Amino acid sequence: MKPVISELTTNAYAKINLSLDILGTRPDGYHEVCMIMQSLVLHDTLTLRITDGSGISMTCSDTSLPADETNLAYRAADLFCKTYTIADGISIHLEKVIPVAAGLAGGSSDAAAVLRGLNTMYGSPATPEELAALGVTLGADIPYCLMLGTVLSEGIGEKLTPLPPAPDFYCLLVKPSAGASTKQIYTEYDSLVQTESIPHPDTEALLSALKKRNRKALVSGLCNVLEPVTVKLVPEIDTIKNTLRTFGAEGVLMSGSGPTVFALFSDVAKSKRAEAHMRETGYASGTFFTSFYRPAK
Ligand code: ATP
């Protein structure tokens, strides 16, 4: 297969979960989820190039991340090249901005950006459905990261329904210094549900809030079943949530398996005051001011 474009720079957007529910566990161990996803303007940037040699090479601005065959961006390129028998050399440069192991799907989004980018560079051999089917073999969040916007995600993350775009909010992300392993949090959830009653989101109410563009109902319905699990391991999450509320955040929730907390504001001045406070109180490198991202149609 011959490329039609030899170099491409593309964005990989972070996501938050406006809701995250677990409906059960499948016989293969995967959790059946029901989540409302929202992409953010905050993004990594990937530059993809066809090179003279062969094989995949990678560099990354964050030297704490491996830039080798264990990186999801590398694995996505490898999978794409094997599926479409591409023998060209491919170089990937990843400018990492999205915090790692934070519940913001940074790795999945990088992989999705590589799949989308290479597909464009090789003249679109894959349909969007084929690209999503390829992506889900690398990670359950990758089909969503290919679609972006406000989306209902079901199954293990492969059943996607685009929703009316969420109303605009300023979004402040605050990441505690501790990381959270997605696998560990899901395992801990399985044991916690045996002994404790965990609040579940009212997904229907949230879907109706989105349809009616009801900001109040949307922020009051934010709910993530994994939050009580991660809070047990990272109690700082509760402290951050309470602080952000005192600064006037209308809705505050942990994203994904955590530990990042997001706060939604309608008022830019309040969100900027909260940002400055978090930066001054030990979260200088873990605070990100962003907003909702709407993909172009
Ligand atoms: P999710 O919300 O999908 O569970 P996350 O935001 O919690 O993801 P990631 O930032 O995607 O977590 O990182 C999870 C793990 O994947 C990290 O431990 C990291 O070492 C590994 N990883 C591999 N490739 C990447 C990448 N390109 N960016 C970030 N992490 C990566």
Coordinates of C-alpha atoms and ligand atoms in Angstrom, one line a residue:
M1 CA 0.0 0.0 0.0
K2 CA 1.4 3.4 -1.0
P3 CA 1.0 6.6 1.2
V4 CA -0.8 9.6 -0.2
I5 CA 0.6 11.9 2.5
S6 CA 4.1 11.5 4.0
E7 CA 3.8 13.6 7.2
L8 CA 0.8 14.4 9.4
T9 CA 0.4 16.2 12.7
T10 CA -2.7 15.4 14.7
N11 CA -4.3 15.9 18.1
A12 CA -5.2 13.3 20.7
Y13 CA -8.0 14.7 23.0
A14 CA -8.5 13.8 26.6
K15 CA -11.9 12.6 27.9
I16 CA -13.9 12.7 31.1
N17 CA -16.8 10.6 32.2
L18 CA -20.0 12.6 33.0
S19 CA -21.2 9.3 34.2
L20 CA -19.7 5.8 34.7
D21 CA -21.9 2.8 35.6
I22 CA -21.0 -0.9 35.8
L23 CA -23.9 -3.2 34.9
G24 CA -22.2 -6.5 35.5
T25 CA -19.2 -8.7 34.6
R26 CA -19.1 -10.9 31.5
P27 CA -17.9 -14.5 31.6
D28 CA -14.6 -13.4 29.9
G29 CA -14.0 -11.0 32.9
Y30 CA -14.7 -7.7 31.1
H31 CA -17.1 -5.3 32.8
E32 CA -20.3 -4.3 31.0
V33 CA -20.3 -0.5 31.3
C34 CA -22.7 2.4 30.6
M35 CA -20.9 5.7 30.4
I36 CA -21.5 9.2 29.1
M37 CA -18.2 10.4 27.7
Q38 CA -17.1 13.9 26.9
S39 CA -14.0 15.0 25.1
L40 CA -11.9 17.9 26.2
V41 CA -9.9 20.5 24.4
L42 CA -6.8 19.4 26.4
H43 CA -4.7 17.2 24.0
D44 CA -1.5 15.5 23.2
T45 CA 0.0 16.1 19.7
L46 CA 1.4 13.3 17.5
T47 CA 3.5 13.8 14.4
L48 CA 3.6 10.8 12.0
R49 CA 6.1 10.5 9.2
I50 CA 6.9 8.0 6.5
T51 CA 10.7 7.3 6.7
D52 CA 13.1 5.7 4.3
G53 CA 13.9 2.7 6.5
S54 CA 11.5 0.0 7.7
G55 CA 9.7 -0.6 11.0
I56 CA 8.4 1.8 13.6
S57 CA 10.4 4.3 15.6
M58 CA 9.1 6.6 18.3
T59 CA 10.1 9.5 20.4
C60 CA 8.2 11.1 23.3
S61 CA 8.5 14.4 25.1
D62 CA 7.8 12.7 28.4
T63 CA 10.8 10.6 29.2
S64 CA 9.1 8.7 32.0
L65 CA 6.9 7.0 29.3
P66 CA 8.4 4.2 27.3
A67 CA 8.8 5.2 23.6
D68 CA 8.9 1.5 22.5
E69 CA 6.6 -1.4 21.5
T70 CA 4.8 -1.1 24.9
N71 CA 3.5 2.4 24.1
L72 CA -0.1 2.4 22.9
A73 CA 0.8 4.8 20.1
Y74 CA 3.5 2.4 18.8
R75 CA 1.2 -0.6 19.2
A76 CA -1.5 1.2 17.2
A77 CA 0.9 1.9 14.4
D78 CA 2.2 -1.7 14.4
L79 CA -1.4 -3.1 14.3
F80 CA -2.3 -0.8 11.4
C81 CA 0.8 -1.6 9.4
K82 CA 0.3 -5.4 9.9
T83 CA -3.4 -5.2 9.0
Y84 CA -2.8 -3.2 5.8
T85 CA 0.6 -4.9 4.9
I86 CA 2.5 -1.6 5.1
A87 CA 6.3 -2.1 4.8
D88 CA 7.3 1.6 5.0
G89 CA 9.2 2.9 8.0
I90 CA 7.0 5.0 10.3
S91 CA 8.3 7.5 12.8
I92 CA 6.0 8.8 15.6
H93 CA 6.7 11.8 17.8
L94 CA 4.4 12.2 20.8
E95 CA 4.2 15.5 22.6
K96 CA 2.6 14.4 25.9
V97 CA 0.4 16.9 27.7
I98 CA -2.5 14.7 29.1
P99 CA -1.5 13.4 32.6
V100 CA -0.6 9.6 32.5
A101 CA -2.6 7.0 34.4
A102 CA -5.1 9.7 35.4
G103 CA -8.5 8.5 34.1
L104 CA -8.4 10.8 31.1
A105 CA -7.7 8.1 28.5
G106 CA -4.5 9.6 27.3
G107 CA -3.0 6.4 26.0
S108 CA -6.2 5.3 24.3
S109 CA -6.5 8.7 22.7
D110 CA -2.9 8.6 21.4
A111 CA -3.6 5.1 19.9
A112 CA -6.8 6.4 18.3
A113 CA -4.9 9.4 16.8
V114 CA -2.3 7.1 15.3
L115 CA -5.0 4.9 13.7
R116 CA -6.9 7.9 12.3
G117 CA -3.7 9.6 11.2
L118 CA -2.2 6.5 9.4
N119 CA -5.6 5.8 7.8
T120 CA -5.6 9.3 6.3
M121 CA -1.9 9.0 5.2
Y122 CA -2.7 5.8 3.3
G123 CA -5.8 7.0 1.6
S124 CA -8.4 5.6 4.0
P125 CA -8.2 1.8 3.5
A126 CA -10.3 1.4 6.7
T127 CA -13.9 2.6 7.1
P128 CA -14.6 4.3 10.5
E129 CA -16.3 1.0 11.7
E130 CA -13.2 -1.0 10.6
L131 CA -10.9 1.4 12.4
A132 CA -13.0 1.1 15.6
A133 CA -13.0 -2.7 15.4
L134 CA -9.2 -2.6 15.1
G135 CA -8.9 -0.1 18.0
V136 CA -11.0 -2.1 20.4
T137 CA -8.5 -5.0 20.2
L138 CA -6.0 -2.6 21.8
G139 CA -8.2 -0.9 24.4
A140 CA -11.9 -0.6 25.2
D141 CA -11.8 3.3 25.2
I142 CA -10.2 3.5 21.7
P143 CA -13.5 3.4 19.6
Y144 CA -14.7 6.3 21.7
C145 CA -11.4 8.2 21.2
L146 CA -11.9 7.8 17.4
M147 CA -15.4 9.2 17.6
L148 CA -15.1 12.1 20.2
G149 CA -17.7 14.5 21.4
T150 CA -20.6 13.6 23.8
V151 CA -21.2 9.9 23.5
L152 CA -23.0 7.1 25.3
S153 CA -20.6 4.1 25.6
E154 CA -22.0 0.7 26.4
G155 CA -20.9 -3.0 26.2
I156 CA -17.2 -3.0 27.0
G157 CA -17.0 0.5 25.4
E158 CA -17.5 -0.6 21.8
K159 CA -21.3 0.2 21.5
L160 CA -21.3 4.0 20.9
T161 CA -24.2 6.3 20.4
P162 CA -23.5 10.0 19.7
L163 CA -25.6 12.3 22.0
P164 CA -26.6 15.9 21.7
P165 CA -23.4 17.9 22.5
A166 CA -23.2 18.8 26.1
P167 CA -23.7 22.5 26.9
D168 CA -20.4 24.4 27.2
F169 CA -18.6 24.4 30.5
Y170 CA -15.1 25.5 31.7
C171 CA -13.5 22.4 33.0
L172 CA -10.8 22.4 35.7
L173 CA -8.8 19.1 36.0
V174 CA -6.9 18.4 39.2
K175 CA -4.8 15.3 39.5
P176 CA -3.6 14.0 42.9
S177 CA 0.0 13.0 42.9
A178 CA -0.9 9.3 43.3
G179 CA -1.7 7.4 40.1
A180 CA -4.5 4.8 39.8
S181 CA -4.2 1.5 38.0
T182 CA -7.4 1.0 36.0
K183 CA -7.1 -2.8 36.4
Q184 CA -6.7 -2.5 40.2
I185 CA -9.7 -0.2 40.6
Y186 CA -12.0 -2.5 38.7
T187 CA -10.8 -5.5 40.8
E188 CA -11.4 -3.5 44.0
Y189 CA -14.8 -2.5 42.7
D190 CA -15.8 -6.1 42.4
S191 CA -15.0 -6.8 46.0
L192 CA -16.5 -3.5 47.4
V193 CA -19.9 -4.2 45.8
Q194 CA -20.1 -7.4 47.8
T195 CA -20.2 -5.4 51.1
E196 CA -21.2 -1.8 50.4
S197 CA -24.1 -0.2 48.5
I198 CA -22.6 2.1 45.9
P199 CA -24.6 4.9 44.3
H200 CA -25.3 4.4 40.6
P201 CA -25.9 7.2 38.0
D202 CA -29.4 7.8 36.7
T203 CA -28.3 7.6 33.0
E204 CA -31.8 8.2 31.7
A205 CA -32.0 11.5 33.7
L206 CA -28.6 12.5 32.3
L207 CA -29.7 11.7 28.7
S208 CA -32.8 13.8 29.2
A209 CA -30.7 16.7 30.6
L210 CA -28.5 16.6 27.5
K211 CA -31.5 16.5 25.2
K212 CA -33.1 19.5 27.0
R213 CA -29.8 21.2 27.4
N214 CA -30.6 21.5 31.1
R215 CA -27.3 22.5 32.7
K216 CA -28.5 22.2 36.3
A217 CA -29.9 18.6 35.8
L218 CA -26.6 17.6 34.0
V219 CA -24.3 18.8 36.8
S220 CA -26.5 17.4 39.6
G221 CA -26.6 14.0 37.9
L222 CA -22.8 13.5 37.6
C223 CA -21.9 10.1 39.1
N224 CA -19.2 7.5 38.8
V225 CA -19.4 4.1 40.5
L226 CA -15.6 3.8 40.7
E227 CA -15.2 7.0 42.7
P228 CA -15.9 5.4 46.1
V229 CA -13.4 2.7 45.3
T230 CA -10.6 5.0 44.3
V231 CA -11.3 7.4 47.2
K232 CA -10.5 4.6 49.6
L233 CA -7.0 4.4 48.0
V234 CA -6.6 8.1 47.4
P235 CA -8.6 10.0 50.0
E236 CA -7.1 13.3 48.7
I237 CA -9.8 13.1 46.0
D238 CA -12.5 14.1 48.5
T239 CA -10.4 17.0 49.8
I240 CA -9.9 18.2 46.2
K241 CA -13.6 17.9 45.4
N242 CA -14.6 19.9 48.6
T243 CA -12.1 22.6 47.8
L244 CA -13.3 23.0 44.2
R245 CA -16.9 23.2 45.4
T246 CA -16.0 26.1 47.8
F247 CA -14.7 28.0 44.7
G248 CA -18.2 27.7 43.0
A249 CA -17.8 24.6 40.9
E250 CA -21.3 23.5 39.8
G251 CA -20.4 19.9 39.4
V252 CA -17.4 17.9 40.6
L253 CA -16.5 14.3 39.9
M254 CA -13.7 11.8 39.5
S255 CA -13.1 10.8 35.9
G256 CA -12.8 7.2 34.7
S257 CA -10.9 5.0 37.3
G258 CA -9.3 8.2 38.6
P259 CA -7.7 9.7 40.3
T260 CA -8.2 13.0 38.4
V261 CA -11.1 15.2 39.6
F262 CA -12.9 17.5 37.2
A263 CA -14.9 20.5 38.1
L264 CA -17.4 22.2 35.8
F265 CA -18.0 26.0 35.9
S266 CA -20.2 28.3 33.9
D267 CA -18.3 31.3 35.3
V268 CA -14.8 31.8 33.9
A269 CA -13.7 34.1 36.8
K270 CA -14.6 31.4 39.4
S271 CA -12.8 28.7 37.5
K272 CA -9.7 30.8 37.1
R273 CA -9.7 31.6 40.9
A274 CA -10.0 27.9 41.6
E275 CA -7.2 27.1 39.2
A276 CA -4.9 29.7 40.8
H277 CA -5.7 28.3 44.3
M278 CA -5.0 24.7 43.3
R279 CA -1.7 25.8 41.7
E280 CA -0.6 27.6 44.8
T281 CA -1.5 24.7 47.1
G282 CA 0.6 21.9 45.8
Y283 CA -1.1 21.1 42.4
A284 CA 1.0 23.3 40.1
S285 CA 1.9 20.4 37.8
G286 CA -1.5 18.6 38.2
T287 CA -3.9 21.4 37.4
F288 CA -5.3 21.9 33.9
F289 CA -7.8 24.5 32.7
T290 CA -9.7 23.3 29.7
S291 CA -13.2 23.1 28.2
F292 CA -15.4 20.7 26.3
Y293 CA -14.3 19.7 22.8
R294 CA -16.8 19.4 20.0
P295 CA -15.5 17.6 16.9
A296 CA -16.2 19.2 13.5
K297 CA -19.0 17.4 11.7
Ligands
ATP1 P1 -8.1 5.2 30.9 O1 -8.9 6.4 31.3 O2 -8.4 4.7 29.5 O3 -8.2 4.1 31.9 P2 -5.8 6.4 31.9 O4 -5.9 7.9 31.6 O5 -6.1 6.0 33.3 O6 -6.6 5.6 30.9 P3 -3.3 6.3 30.5 O7 -2.7 7.6 30.6 O8 -3.8 5.9 29.2 O9 -4.3 5.9 31.7 O10 -2.1 5.3 30.9 C1 -2.3 4.0 31.4 C2 -1.0 3.2 31.3 O11 -0.7 3.0 29.9 C3 0.2 3.9 31.9 O12 0.6 3.1 33.0 C4 1.2 4.0 30.8 O13 2.5 3.5 31.2 C5 0.7 3.2 29.7 N1 0.8 3.8 28.3 C6 1.2 3.2 27.2 N2 1.2 4.1 26.2 C7 0.8 5.3 26.7 C8 0.6 6.6 26.1 N3 0.8 6.8 24.8 N4 0.2 7.6 26.9 C9 0.0 7.3 28.3 N5 0.2 6.1 28.8 C10 0.6 5.1 28.1

